XYZ file of C-alpha atoms in Angstrom:
555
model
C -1.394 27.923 32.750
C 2.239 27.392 32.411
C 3.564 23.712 32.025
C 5.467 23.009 35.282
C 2.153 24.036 37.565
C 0.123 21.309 35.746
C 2.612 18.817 35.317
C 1.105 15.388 36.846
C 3.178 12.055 37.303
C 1.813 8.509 37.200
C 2.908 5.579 38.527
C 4.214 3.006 36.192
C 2.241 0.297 38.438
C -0.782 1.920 37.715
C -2.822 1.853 34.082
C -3.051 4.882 32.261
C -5.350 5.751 29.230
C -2.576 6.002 26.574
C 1.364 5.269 25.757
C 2.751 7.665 22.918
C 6.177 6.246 21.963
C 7.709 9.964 20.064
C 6.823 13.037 20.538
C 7.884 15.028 16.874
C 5.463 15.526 14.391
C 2.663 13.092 14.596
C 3.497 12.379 19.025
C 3.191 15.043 19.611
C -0.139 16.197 18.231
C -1.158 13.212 19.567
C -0.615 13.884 22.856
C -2.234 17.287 22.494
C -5.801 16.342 21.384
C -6.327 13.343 23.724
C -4.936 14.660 27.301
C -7.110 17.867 26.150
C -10.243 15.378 25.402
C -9.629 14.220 29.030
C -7.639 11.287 28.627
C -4.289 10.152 30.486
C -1.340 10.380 28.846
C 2.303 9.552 29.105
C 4.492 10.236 26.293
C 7.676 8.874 26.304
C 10.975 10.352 24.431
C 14.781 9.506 24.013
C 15.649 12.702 23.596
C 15.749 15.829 25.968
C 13.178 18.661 26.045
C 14.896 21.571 24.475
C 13.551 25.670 24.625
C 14.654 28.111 21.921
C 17.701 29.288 24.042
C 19.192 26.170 23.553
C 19.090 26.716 20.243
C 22.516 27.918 18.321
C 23.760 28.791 15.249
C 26.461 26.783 15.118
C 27.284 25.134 12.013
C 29.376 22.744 13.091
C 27.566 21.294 15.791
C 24.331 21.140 14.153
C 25.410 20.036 10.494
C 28.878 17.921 11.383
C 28.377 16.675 14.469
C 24.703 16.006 14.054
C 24.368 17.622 17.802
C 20.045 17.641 17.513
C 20.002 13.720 15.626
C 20.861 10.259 16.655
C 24.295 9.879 15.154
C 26.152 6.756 14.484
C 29.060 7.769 16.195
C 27.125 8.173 19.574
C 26.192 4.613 20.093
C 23.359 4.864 17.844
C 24.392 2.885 14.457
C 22.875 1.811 11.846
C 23.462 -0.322 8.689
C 22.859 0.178 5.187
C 22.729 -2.376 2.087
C 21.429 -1.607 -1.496
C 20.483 -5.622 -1.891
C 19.491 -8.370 0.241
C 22.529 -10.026 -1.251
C 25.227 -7.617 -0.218
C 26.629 -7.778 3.892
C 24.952 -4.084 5.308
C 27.547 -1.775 6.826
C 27.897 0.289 9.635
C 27.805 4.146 8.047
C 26.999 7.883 8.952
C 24.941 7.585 5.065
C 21.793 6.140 6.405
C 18.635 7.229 8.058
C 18.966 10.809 10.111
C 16.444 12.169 12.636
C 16.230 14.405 15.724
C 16.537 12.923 19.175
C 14.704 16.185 21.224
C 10.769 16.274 22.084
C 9.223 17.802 19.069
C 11.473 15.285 16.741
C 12.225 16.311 13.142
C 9.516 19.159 13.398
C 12.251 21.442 15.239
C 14.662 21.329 12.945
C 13.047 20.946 9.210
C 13.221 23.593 6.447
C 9.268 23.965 7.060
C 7.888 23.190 3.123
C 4.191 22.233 3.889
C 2.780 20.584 0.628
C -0.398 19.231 0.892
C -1.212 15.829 -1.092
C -4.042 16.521 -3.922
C -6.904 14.461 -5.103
C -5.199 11.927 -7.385
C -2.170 11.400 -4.689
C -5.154 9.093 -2.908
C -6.024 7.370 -5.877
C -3.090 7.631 -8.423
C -2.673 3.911 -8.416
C -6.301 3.468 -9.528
C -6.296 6.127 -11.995
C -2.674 5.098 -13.485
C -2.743 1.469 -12.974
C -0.149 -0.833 -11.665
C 3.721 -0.652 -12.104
C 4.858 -4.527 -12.406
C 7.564 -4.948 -8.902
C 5.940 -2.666 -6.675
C 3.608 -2.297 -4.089
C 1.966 0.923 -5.520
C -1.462 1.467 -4.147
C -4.453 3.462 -3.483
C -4.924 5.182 0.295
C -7.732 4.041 2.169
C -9.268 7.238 2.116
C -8.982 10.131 0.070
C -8.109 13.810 0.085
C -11.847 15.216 0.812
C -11.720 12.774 4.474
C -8.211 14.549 5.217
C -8.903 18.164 4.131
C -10.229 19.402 7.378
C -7.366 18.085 9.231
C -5.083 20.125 6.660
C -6.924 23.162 7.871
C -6.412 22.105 11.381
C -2.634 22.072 10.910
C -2.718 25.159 9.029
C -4.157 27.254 11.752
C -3.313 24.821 14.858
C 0.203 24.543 13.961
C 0.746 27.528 12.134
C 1.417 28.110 8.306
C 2.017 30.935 6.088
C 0.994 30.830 2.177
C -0.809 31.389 -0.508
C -3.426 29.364 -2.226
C -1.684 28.310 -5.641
C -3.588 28.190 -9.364
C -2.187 24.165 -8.732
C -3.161 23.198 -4.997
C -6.370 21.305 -3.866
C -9.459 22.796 -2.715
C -9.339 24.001 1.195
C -12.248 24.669 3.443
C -10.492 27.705 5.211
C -7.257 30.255 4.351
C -4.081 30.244 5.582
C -3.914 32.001 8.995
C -1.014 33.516 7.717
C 0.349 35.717 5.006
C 3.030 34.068 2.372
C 6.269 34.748 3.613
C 8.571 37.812 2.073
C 9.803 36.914 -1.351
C 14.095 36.386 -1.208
C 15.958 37.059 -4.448
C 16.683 33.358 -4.933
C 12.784 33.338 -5.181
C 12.393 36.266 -7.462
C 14.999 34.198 -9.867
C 12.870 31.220 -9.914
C 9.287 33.139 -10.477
C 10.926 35.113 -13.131
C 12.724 31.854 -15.338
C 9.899 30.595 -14.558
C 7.412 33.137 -16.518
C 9.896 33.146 -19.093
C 9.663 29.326 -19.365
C 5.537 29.173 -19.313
C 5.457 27.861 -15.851
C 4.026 29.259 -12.875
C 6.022 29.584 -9.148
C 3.821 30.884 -6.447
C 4.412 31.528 -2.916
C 5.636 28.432 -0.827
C 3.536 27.091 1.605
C 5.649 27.211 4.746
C 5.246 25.912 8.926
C 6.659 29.738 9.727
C 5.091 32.332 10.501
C 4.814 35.570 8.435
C 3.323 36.858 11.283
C 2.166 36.660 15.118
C 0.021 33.791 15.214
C -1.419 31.826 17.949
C 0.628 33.979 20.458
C 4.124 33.274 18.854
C 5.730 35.523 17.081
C 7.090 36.107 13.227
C 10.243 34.889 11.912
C 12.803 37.024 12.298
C 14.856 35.543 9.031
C 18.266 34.634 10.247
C 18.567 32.204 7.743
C 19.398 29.553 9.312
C 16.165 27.024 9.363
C 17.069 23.583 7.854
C 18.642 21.669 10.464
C 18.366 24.505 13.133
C 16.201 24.795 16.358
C 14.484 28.074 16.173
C 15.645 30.630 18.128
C 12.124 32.484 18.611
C 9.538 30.102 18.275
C 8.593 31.246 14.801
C 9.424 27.616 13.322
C 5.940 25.109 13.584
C 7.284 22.691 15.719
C 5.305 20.527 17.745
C 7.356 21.318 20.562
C 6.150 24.986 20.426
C 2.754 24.502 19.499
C 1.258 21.034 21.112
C 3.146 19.317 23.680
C 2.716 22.918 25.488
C -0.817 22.405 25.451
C -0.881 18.576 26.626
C 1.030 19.414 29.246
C -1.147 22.426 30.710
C -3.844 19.896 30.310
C -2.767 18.392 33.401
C -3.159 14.969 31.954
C -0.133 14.770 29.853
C 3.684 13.210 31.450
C 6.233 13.676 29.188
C 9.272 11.483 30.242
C 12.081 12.323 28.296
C 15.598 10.431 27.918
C 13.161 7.480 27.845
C 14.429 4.556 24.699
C 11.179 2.392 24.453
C 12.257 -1.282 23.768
C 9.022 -3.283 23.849
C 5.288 -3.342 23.568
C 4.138 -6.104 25.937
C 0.712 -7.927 25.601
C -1.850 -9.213 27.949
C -3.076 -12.636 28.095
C -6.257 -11.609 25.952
C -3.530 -10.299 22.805
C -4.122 -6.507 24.227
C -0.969 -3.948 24.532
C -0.858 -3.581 28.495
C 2.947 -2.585 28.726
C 5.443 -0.425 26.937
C 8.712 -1.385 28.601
C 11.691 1.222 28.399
C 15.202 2.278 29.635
C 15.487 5.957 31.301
C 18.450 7.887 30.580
C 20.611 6.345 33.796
C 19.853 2.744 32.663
C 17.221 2.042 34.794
C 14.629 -0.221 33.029
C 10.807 0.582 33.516
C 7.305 -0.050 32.378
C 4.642 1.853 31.926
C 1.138 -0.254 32.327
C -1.747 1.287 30.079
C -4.643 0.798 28.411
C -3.775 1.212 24.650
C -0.768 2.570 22.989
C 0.573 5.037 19.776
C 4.021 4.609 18.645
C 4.540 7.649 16.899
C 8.489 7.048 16.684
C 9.305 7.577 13.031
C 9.045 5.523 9.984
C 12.595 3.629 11.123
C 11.930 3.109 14.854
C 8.476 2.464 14.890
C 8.708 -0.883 12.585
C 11.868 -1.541 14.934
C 10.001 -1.489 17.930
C 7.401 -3.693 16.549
C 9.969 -6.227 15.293
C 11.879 -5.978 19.010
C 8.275 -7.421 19.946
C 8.438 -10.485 18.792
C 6.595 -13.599 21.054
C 5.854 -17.078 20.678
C 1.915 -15.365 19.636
C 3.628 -12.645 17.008
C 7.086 -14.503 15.931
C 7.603 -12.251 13.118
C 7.072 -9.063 15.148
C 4.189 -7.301 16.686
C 1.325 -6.356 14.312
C 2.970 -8.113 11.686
C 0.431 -10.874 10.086
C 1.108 -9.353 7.101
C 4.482 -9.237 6.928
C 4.428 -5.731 6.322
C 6.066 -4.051 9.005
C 9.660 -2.262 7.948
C 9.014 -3.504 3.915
C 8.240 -0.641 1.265
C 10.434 2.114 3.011
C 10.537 5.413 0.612
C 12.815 8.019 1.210
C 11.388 11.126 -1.361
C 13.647 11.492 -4.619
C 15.987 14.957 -4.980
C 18.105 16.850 -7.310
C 19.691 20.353 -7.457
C 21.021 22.572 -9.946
C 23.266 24.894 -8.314
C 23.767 28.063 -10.253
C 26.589 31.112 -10.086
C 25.045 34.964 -10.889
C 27.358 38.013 -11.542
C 25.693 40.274 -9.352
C 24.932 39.440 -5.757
C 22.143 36.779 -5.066
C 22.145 36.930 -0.995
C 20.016 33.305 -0.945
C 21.477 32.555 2.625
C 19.040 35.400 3.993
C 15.623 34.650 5.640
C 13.734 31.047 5.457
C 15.255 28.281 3.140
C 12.473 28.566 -0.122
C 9.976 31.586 -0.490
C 8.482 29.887 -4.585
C 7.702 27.066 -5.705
C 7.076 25.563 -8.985
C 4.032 22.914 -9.394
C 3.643 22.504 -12.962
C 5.352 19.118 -12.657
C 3.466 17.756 -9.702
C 1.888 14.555 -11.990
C 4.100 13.686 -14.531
C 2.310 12.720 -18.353
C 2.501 8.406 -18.605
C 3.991 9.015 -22.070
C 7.159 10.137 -20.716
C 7.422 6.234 -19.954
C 7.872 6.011 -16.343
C 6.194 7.190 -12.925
C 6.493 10.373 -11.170
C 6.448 14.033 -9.833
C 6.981 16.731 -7.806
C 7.997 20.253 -7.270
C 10.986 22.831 -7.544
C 11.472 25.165 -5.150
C 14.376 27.811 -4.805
C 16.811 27.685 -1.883
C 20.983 28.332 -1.246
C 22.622 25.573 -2.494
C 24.606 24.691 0.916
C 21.498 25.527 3.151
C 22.766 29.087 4.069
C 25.674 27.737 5.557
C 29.657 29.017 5.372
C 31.047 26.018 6.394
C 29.351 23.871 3.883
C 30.323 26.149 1.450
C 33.657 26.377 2.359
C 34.015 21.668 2.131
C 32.133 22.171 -1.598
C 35.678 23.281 -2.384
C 36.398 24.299 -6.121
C 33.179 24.230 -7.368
C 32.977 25.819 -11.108
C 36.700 25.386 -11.448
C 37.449 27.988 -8.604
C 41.047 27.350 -6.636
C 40.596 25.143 -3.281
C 43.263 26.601 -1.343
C 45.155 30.106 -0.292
C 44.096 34.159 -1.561
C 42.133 32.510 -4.386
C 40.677 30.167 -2.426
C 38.924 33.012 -0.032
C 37.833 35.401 -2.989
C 36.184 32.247 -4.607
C 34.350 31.158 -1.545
C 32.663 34.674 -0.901
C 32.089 35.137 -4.473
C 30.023 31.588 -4.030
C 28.258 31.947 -1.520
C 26.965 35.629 -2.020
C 26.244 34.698 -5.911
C 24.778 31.737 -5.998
C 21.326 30.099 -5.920
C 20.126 26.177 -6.531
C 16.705 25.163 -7.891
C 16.282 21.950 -5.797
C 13.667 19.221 -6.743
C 11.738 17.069 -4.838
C 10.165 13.958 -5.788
C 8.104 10.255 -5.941
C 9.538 7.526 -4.154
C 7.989 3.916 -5.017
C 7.111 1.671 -2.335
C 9.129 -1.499 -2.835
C 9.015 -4.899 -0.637
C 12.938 -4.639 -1.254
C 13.357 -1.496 0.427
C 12.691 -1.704 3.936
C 13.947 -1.360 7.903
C 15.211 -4.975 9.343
C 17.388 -5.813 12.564
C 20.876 -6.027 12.222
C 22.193 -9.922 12.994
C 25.159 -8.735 14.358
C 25.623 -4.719 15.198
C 24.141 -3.220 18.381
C 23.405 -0.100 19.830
C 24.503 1.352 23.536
C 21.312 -0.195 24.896
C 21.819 -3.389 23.131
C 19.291 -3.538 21.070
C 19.741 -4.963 17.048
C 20.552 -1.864 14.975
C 18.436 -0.830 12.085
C 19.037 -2.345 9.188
C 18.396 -0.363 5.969
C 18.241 -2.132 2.635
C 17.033 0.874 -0.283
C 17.952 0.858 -3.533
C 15.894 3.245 -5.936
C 13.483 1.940 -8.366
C 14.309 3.026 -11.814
C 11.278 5.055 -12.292
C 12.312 7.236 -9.160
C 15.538 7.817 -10.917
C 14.265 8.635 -13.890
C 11.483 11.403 -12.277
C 14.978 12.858 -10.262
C 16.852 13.353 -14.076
C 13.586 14.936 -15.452
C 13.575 17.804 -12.326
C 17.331 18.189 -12.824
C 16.816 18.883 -16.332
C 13.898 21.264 -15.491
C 15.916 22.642 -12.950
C 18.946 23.349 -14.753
C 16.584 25.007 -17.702
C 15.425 27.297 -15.017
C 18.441 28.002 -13.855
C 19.445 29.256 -17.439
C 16.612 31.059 -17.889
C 17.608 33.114 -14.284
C 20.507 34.123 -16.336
C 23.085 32.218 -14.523
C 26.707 32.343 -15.910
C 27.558 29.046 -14.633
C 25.787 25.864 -13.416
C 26.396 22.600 -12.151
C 23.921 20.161 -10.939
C 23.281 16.654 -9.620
C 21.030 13.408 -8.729
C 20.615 12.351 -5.232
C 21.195 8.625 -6.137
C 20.808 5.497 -3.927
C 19.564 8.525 -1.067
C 23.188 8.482 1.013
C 21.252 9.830 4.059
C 17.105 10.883 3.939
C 14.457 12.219 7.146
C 12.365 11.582 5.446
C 11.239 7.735 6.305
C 7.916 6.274 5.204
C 5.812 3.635 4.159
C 6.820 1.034 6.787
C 3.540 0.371 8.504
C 1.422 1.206 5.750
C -1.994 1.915 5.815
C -4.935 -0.399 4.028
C -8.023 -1.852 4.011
C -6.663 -5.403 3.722
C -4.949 -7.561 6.618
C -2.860 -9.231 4.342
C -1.289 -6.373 2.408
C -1.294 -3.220 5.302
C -0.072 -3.040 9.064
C -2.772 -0.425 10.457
C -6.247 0.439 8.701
C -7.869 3.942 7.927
C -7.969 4.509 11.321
C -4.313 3.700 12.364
C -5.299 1.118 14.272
C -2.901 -2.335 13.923
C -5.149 -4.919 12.165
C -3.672 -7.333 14.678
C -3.796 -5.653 17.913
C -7.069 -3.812 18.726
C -5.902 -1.030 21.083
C -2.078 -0.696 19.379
C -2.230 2.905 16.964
C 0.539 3.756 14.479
C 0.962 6.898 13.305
C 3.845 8.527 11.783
C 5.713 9.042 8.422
C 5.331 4.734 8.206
C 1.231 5.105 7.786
C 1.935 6.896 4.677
C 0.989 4.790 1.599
C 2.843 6.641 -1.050
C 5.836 8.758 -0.623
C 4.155 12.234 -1.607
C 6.065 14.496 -3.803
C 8.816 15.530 -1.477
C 7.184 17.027 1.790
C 5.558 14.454 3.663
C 5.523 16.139 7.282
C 2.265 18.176 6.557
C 0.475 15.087 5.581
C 2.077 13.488 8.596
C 0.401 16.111 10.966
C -2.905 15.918 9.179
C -2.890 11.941 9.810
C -1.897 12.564 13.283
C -5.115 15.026 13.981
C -7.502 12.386 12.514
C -5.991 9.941 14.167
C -6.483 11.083 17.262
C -10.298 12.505 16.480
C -10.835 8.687 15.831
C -9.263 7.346 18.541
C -11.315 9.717 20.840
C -14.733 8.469 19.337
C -13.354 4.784 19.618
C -12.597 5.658 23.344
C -15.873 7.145 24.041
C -17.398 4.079 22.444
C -15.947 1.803 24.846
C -13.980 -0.479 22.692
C -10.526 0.466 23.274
């Protein structure tokens, strides 16, 4: 059934089951698996509901003027400090995410790493590290497996089980996808190096899947909509579903600015403005924020009452502390012959052999390389790198350096560990405001030295690579103190203990029976670099849970 002849509308006046505050990665599954269980839902979004011909190529608008995130210069600031003791200020280098139902899913690069059996338990098996609040999960990889499969197949991947990755209960639906020539490069330095690079795991389809069809490689997936629906987005694979449930509303150019409580300490409210202004509340029985691992700790500290003073579901003091942002580096290399690395989806291989990184080295970490074009496939980008490897920056010379660069070149990117610190977190501004009025987010991050360290060991694996791949010239670099990151966890962690964790195993607040978080802030640690599949796979159990609770009576 298409969406418009089962859309339903509720009135505000009138309870529903659920609230679901986002609709991107972890919303929007969400919304799929409980208005298909039977359940009432209205999901609420700031952003509009885009289709793939709304989608362009153009790199301007997408890359400069941020046209699918919240940007700064829209009324949407934020503020960024590397101390407590330093005044935060107003920047475009901060925290970037989409604004469009579906959220970061529609326009990520699509790198689907699952977590592996010591990710759970690494804190356990490694012991502490003295000023952070490095932990074990609550549960463990074998609990979250089967909801891995159910993003691979529900949401769509392509890959290749790798000689490194976990155990799974089921294949990939679909096959890896084609290998580029920036891949080739990296699975052939590294052979030559002893490593191993196998197909990347990708949310892109190889192939028709799930009545969607395969990618058709225009090269232009970080940052982009997808044009065809080949991209994994939850706008293309789930909120179609909740809505042809007939039990799913999704209100979009909706900006949620408080949870309200009954007089028993329930959430009976989520109070928001529509796009015109107009301020409304939803009544409802329980709600999920599911709005991102900035705005969901915001929207819990906008809370605040004379019963929660320090923010909703925040006994612990928890909410917005031990932010982690995923560490990066790149070594950008320059081939004689031709390289093409802007064609078809950003990586095709992957290198693992670094995923835990040996304790004698003398500090924490790990991740993975993968292979990509160093300015994301895109000309202009290219074009503002400007002189790179000595090449002019202006007239004849200019133009013959630029093509040469971006036809010949290739980066090894890697992506890494990110500690949870109490230091690092989201806070309300004192003084800047957004267009609604509302405190902006205030970020305070400053890496831990371990997470610097882990980004100089992949830069010097990286750049080894890069030599083996033959490269003529190379250049590469550390992505310190994170300028700008989407990738935003940690914030409403979960635990087993009250005191120490916002939400437990089941993402339900430890304060505030029927109140569910679920997003890139459950995450405990900062996986090694791809967090969104994990993210999905929390969002699935989630909601399984949160069915059973239902059915049990006691939300």
């Amino acid at each position: 059934m298409s969406e418009a002849s089962n859309s339903v509308k509720y009135s505000t006046s009138e309870d529903v089951d659920f609230v679901i505050v986002g609709s991107g990665s972890a919303g929007g599954i969400i919304a799929k698996e409980l208005s298909t269980a039977g359940y009432s839902v209205v999901v609420l979004e700031q952003g509009p509901h885009l289709k793939a011909a709304d989608f362009t190529h153009d790199e301007w608008g997408v890359k400069y003027n941020f046209d699918l995130e919240w940007d700064w210069r829209k009324g949407h600031p934020q503020t960024r400090r590397r101390t407590e003791n330093e005044e935060a200020v107003v920047g475009d280098s901060s925290l970037r995410y989409a604004h469009n139902v579906g959220g970061g899913s529609v326009h990520f690069s699509g790198n689907f790493w699952r977590l592996r059996e010591i990710d759970f338990i690494e804190a356990s098996v490694r012991g502490p590290i003295a000023g952070t609040n490095f932990v074990d999960w609550p549960i463990t990889y074998a609990e979250l497996e089967p909801y891995y499969t159910k993003v691979d197949w529900e949401i769509g991947l392509s890959g290749l089980q790798g000689p490194w990755d976990p155990p799974r209960s089921r294949d990939y639906p679909c096959a890896p996808m084609p290998v580029k020539s920036s891949g080739v490069l990296l699975e052939r330095a590294a052979k030559k190096l002893g490593y191993t690079a196998y197909p990347a795991p990708v949310a892109i389809l190889s192939e028709p899947h799930n009545d969607r069809p395969a990618c058709i490689h225009c090269g232009l997936c970080n940052g982009y909509g997808c044009e065809v629906n080949a991209k994994s987005s939850t706008m293309v694979t789930m909120i179609p579903l909740a809505l042809a449930s007939g039990n799913c509303e999704l209100r979009t150019g909706c900006t949620v600015s408080k949870i309200n409580l009954d007089e028993s300490g329930r959430a009976n409210e989520v109070v928001y403005w529509e796009q015109d202004g107009t301020e409304s509340a939803q009544r409802c029985k329980a709600v999920v924020l599911s709005a991102n691992g900035a705005e969901t700790p915001r929207l819990l500290l906008l809370s605040e009452s004379a019963r929660h003073p320090d923010g909703l579901a925040n006994s612990s003091g928890m909410v917005g502390k031990n932010l982690m942002f995923n560490g990066y580096s790149q070594a950008i290399g320059l081939f004689d012959e031709p390289v093409h690395a802007y064609k078809s989806i950003p990586a095709t291989r992957v290198v693992h052999d670094f995923w835990e990184l040996d304790q004698s080295l003398g500090f924490y970490g790990g991740g993975g390389i993968d292979s990509r074009h160093p300015f994301g496939g895109n000309l202009i980008s290219t074009a503002l790198s400007g002189g790179m490897f000595g090449g002019a920056n202006w007239g004849a010379e200019y133009k013959e350096s630029l093509q040469h660069l971006f036809t010949h070149s290739c980066s090894f990117d890697g992506h890494t560990t990110s500690l949870p610190l109490s230091t690092n977190n989201v806070t309300l501004d004192p003084t800047v405001k957004d267009v609604w009025g509302r405190p902006a987010i205030r970020v305070t991050y400053n890496e831990h030295p371990d997470d610097l360290a882990t980004m100089r060991f992949f830069l010097d694996r990286s750049l080894e690579l890069m030599d083996a791949a033959g490269a003529t010239q190379m250049e590469g670099f550390v992505d310190e103190n994170s300028p700008w990151t989407q990738h935003l966890l940690g914030t409403c962690r979960m635990g087993n203990d009250p005191e120490t964790s916002v939400v437990d195993r089941d993402n339900r607040s430890h304060d505030i029976p029927n109140l569910f978080m679920c997003d890139g802030s459950s995450m405990v640690s900062s996986s090694r670099g791809q967090p969104t599949i994990t993210i999905m796979a929390l969002a699935f159990r989630a909601a399984d849970l949160i069915i059973q609770s239902a059915r049990r009576g006691e939300i």
